mmCIF file of C-alpha atoms in Angstrom:
data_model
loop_
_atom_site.group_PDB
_atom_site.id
_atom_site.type_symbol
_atom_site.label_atom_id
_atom_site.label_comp_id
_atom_site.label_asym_id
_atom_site.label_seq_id
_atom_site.Cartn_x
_atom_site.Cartn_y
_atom_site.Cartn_z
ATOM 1 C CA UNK A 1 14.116 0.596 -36.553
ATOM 2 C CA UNK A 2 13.330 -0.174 -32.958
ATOM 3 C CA UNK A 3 12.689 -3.630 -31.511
ATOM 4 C CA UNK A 4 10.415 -5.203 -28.798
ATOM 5 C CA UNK A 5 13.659 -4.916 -26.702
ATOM 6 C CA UNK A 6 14.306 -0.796 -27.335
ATOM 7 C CA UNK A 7 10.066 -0.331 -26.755
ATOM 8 C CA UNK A 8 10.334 -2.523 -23.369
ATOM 9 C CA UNK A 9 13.241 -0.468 -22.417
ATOM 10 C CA UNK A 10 11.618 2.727 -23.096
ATOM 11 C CA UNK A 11 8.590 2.068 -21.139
ATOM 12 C CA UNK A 12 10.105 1.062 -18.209
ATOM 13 C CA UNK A 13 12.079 4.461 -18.386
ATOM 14 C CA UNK A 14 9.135 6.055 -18.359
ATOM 15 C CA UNK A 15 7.476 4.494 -15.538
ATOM 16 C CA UNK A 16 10.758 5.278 -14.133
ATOM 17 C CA UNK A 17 10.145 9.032 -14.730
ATOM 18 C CA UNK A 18 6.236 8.806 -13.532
ATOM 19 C CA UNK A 19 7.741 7.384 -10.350
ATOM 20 C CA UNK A 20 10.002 10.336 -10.078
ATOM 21 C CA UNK A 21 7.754 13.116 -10.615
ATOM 22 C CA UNK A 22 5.226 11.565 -8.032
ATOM 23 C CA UNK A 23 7.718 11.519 -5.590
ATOM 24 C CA UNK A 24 9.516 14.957 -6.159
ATOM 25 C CA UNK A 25 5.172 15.737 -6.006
ATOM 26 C CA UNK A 26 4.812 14.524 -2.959
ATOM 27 C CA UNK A 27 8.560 15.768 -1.528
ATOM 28 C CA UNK A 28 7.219 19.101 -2.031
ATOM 29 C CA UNK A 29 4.603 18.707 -0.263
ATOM 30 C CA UNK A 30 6.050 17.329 2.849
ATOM 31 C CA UNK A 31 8.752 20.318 2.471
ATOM 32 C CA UNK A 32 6.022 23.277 1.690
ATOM 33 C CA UNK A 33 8.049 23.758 -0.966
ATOM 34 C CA UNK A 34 4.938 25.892 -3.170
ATOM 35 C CA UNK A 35 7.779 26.821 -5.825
ATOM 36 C CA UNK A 36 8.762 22.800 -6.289
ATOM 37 C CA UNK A 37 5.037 22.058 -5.893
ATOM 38 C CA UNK A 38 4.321 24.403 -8.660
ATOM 39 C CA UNK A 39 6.644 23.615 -10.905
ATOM 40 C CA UNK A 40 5.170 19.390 -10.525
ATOM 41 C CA UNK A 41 1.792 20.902 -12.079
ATOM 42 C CA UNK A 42 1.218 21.399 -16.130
ATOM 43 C CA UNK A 43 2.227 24.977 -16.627
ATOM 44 C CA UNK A 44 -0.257 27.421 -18.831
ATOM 45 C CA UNK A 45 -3.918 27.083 -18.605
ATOM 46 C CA UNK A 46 -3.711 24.719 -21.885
ATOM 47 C CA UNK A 47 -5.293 21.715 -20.657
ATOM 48 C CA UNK A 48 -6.835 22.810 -17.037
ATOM 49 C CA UNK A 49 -5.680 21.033 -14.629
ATOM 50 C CA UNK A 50 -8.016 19.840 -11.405
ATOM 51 C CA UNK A 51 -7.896 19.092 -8.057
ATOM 52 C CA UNK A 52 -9.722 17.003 -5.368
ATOM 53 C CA UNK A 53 -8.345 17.286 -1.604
ATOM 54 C CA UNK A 54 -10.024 14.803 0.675
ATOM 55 C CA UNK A 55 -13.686 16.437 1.186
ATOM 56 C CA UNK A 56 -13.005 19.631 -1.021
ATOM 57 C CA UNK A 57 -15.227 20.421 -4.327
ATOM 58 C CA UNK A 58 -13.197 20.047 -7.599
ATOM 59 C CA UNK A 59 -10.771 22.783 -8.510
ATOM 60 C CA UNK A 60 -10.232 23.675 -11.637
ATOM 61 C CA UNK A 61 -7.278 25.781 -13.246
ATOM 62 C CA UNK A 62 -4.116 26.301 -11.870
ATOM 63 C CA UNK A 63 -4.572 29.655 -10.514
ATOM 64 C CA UNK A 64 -7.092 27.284 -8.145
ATOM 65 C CA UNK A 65 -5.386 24.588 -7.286
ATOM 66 C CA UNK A 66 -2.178 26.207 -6.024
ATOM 67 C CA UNK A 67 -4.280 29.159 -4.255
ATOM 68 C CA UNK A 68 -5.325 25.565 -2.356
ATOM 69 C CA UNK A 69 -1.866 24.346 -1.832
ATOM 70 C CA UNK A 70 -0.453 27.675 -0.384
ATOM 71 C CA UNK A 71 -3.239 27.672 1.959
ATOM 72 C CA UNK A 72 -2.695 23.704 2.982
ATOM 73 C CA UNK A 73 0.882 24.433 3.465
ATOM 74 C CA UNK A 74 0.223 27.852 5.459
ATOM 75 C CA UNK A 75 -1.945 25.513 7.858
ATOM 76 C CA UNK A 76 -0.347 22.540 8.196
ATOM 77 C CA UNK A 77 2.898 22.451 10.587
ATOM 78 C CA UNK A 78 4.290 19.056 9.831
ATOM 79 C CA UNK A 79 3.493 16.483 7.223
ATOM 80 C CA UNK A 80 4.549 13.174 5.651
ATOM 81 C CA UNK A 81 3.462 10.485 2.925
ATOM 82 C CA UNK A 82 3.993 6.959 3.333
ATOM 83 C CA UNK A 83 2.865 5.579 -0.426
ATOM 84 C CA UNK A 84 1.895 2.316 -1.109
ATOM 85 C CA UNK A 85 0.218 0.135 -3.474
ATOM 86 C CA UNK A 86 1.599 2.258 -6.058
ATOM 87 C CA UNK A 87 0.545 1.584 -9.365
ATOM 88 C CA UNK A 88 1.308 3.229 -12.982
ATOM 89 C CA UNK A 89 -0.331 2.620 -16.228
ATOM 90 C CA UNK A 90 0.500 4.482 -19.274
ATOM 91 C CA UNK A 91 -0.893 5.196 -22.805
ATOM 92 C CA UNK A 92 0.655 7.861 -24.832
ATOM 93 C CA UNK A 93 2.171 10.580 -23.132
ATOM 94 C CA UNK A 94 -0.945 10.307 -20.528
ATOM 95 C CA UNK A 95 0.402 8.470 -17.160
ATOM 96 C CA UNK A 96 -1.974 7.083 -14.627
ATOM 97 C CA UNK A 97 -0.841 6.633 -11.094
ATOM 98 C CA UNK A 98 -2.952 5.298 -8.301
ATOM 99 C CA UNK A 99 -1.223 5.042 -4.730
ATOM 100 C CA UNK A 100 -3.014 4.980 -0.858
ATOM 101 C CA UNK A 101 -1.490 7.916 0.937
ATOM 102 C CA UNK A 102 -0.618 7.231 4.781
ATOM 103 C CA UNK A 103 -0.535 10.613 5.899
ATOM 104 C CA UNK A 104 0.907 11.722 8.929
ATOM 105 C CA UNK A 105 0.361 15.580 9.486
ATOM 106 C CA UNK A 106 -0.063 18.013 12.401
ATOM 107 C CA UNK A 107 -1.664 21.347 12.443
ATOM 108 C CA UNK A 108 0.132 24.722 14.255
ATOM 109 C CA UNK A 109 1.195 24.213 17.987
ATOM 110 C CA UNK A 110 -1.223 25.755 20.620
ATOM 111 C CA UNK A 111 -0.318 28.372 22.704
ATOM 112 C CA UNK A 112 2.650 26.554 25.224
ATOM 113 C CA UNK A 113 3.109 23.671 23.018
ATOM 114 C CA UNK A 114 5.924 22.708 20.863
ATOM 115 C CA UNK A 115 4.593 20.518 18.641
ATOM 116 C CA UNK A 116 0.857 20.157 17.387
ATOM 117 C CA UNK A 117 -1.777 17.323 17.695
ATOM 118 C CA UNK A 118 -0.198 14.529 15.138
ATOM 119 C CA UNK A 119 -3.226 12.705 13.057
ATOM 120 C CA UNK A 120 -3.140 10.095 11.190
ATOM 121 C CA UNK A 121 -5.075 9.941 7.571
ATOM 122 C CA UNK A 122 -5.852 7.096 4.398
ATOM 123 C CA UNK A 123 -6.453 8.741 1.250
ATOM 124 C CA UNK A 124 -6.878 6.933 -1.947
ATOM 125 C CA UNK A 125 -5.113 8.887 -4.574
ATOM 126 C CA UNK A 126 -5.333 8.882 -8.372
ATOM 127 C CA UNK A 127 -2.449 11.216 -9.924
ATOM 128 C CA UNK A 128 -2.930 11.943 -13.884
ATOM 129 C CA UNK A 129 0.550 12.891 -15.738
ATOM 130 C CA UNK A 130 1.401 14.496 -19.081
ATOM 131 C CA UNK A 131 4.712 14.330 -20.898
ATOM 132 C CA UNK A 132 5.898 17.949 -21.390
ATOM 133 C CA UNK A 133 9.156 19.124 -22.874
ATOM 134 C CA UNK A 134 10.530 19.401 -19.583
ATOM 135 C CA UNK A 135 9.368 15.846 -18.273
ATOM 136 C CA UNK A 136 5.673 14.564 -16.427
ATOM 137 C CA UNK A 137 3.955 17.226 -15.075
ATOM 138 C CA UNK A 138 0.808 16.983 -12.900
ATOM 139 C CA UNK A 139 -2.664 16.911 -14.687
ATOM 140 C CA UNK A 140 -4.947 15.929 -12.164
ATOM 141 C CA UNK A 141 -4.530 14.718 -8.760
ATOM 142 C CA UNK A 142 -7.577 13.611 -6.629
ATOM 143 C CA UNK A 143 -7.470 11.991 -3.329
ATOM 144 C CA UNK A 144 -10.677 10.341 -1.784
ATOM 145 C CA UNK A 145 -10.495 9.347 2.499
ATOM 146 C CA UNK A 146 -10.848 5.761 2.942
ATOM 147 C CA UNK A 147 -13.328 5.503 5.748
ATOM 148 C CA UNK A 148 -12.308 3.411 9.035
ATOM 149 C CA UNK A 149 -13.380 0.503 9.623
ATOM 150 C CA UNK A 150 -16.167 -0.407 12.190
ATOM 151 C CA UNK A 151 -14.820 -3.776 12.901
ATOM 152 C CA UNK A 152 -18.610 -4.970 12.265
ATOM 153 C CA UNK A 153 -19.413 -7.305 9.814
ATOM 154 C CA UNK A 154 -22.652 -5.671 8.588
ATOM 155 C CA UNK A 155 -22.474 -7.060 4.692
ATOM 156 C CA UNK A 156 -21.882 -10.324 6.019
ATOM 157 C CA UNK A 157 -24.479 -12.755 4.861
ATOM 158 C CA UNK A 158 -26.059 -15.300 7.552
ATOM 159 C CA UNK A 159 -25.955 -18.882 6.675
ATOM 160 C CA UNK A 160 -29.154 -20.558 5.799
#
């Protein structure tokens, strides 16, 4: 028989493993590792998995979404993730993790260069997780810009 203590203890181990597979997600990317960034995603074509890139249509099945990932990592030189406002919920073995992406990425060097033009990039992500025999794997990930702001305060109401 398990208590409230064992049950508290076992969810916070596996928020602890949500955590992790996020990161080692996101660690891939940064490395263009495609064969760690594969193996983060739910294998088989059992429950499709999906994909939203900032400004890209949905992509379904995984065949799809990794065909996207080689292609971001064949055109993208340099780049890094900076997460915060991380968040995890859980039900079941279904995780939830929200996060804001500060990306930092640069495209190939032009011709002379040594480096590429850096840019900098907010993107609101929302990462869904399934428990698997061998640990969370990536469901759905979909990342939406956040838009700059003008510095105007057009919403603002005018006192009356």
């Amino acid at each position: 028989m398990t208590g409230p203590q064992d049950e508290h203890a076992e969810a916070a181990a596996d928020i602890a493993a949500v955590e992790q597979a996020n990161t080692a997600y996101y660690e891939a990317m940064e490395r263009g590792d495609l064969e760690a960034l594969t193996a983060a995603w739910l294998p088989g074509e059992d429950l499709t998995v999906s994909c939203v890139h900032p400004g890209w249509p949905v992509l379904s099945g995984r065949r799809e979404v990794l065909r996207s990932y080689a292609l971001i990592m064949a055109n993208t030189e340099y780049i890094q993730f900076f997460l915060t406002d991380v968040g995890v919920s859980m039900t079941g073995d279904t995780a939830l993790v929200t996060c804001t992406e500060n990306i930092l990425s640069g495209g190939p060097a032009e011709e002379g260069a040594s480096l590429g033009p850096l840019v900098g990039q907010l993107v609101v992500a929302t990462n869904v997780f399934r428990r698997t025999s061998d640990g969370w794997k990536l469901w759905s990930h979909h990342g939406s810009p956040v838009l700059a702001e003008t510095g105007e305060e057009e919403d603002e109401v005018p006192p009356s």
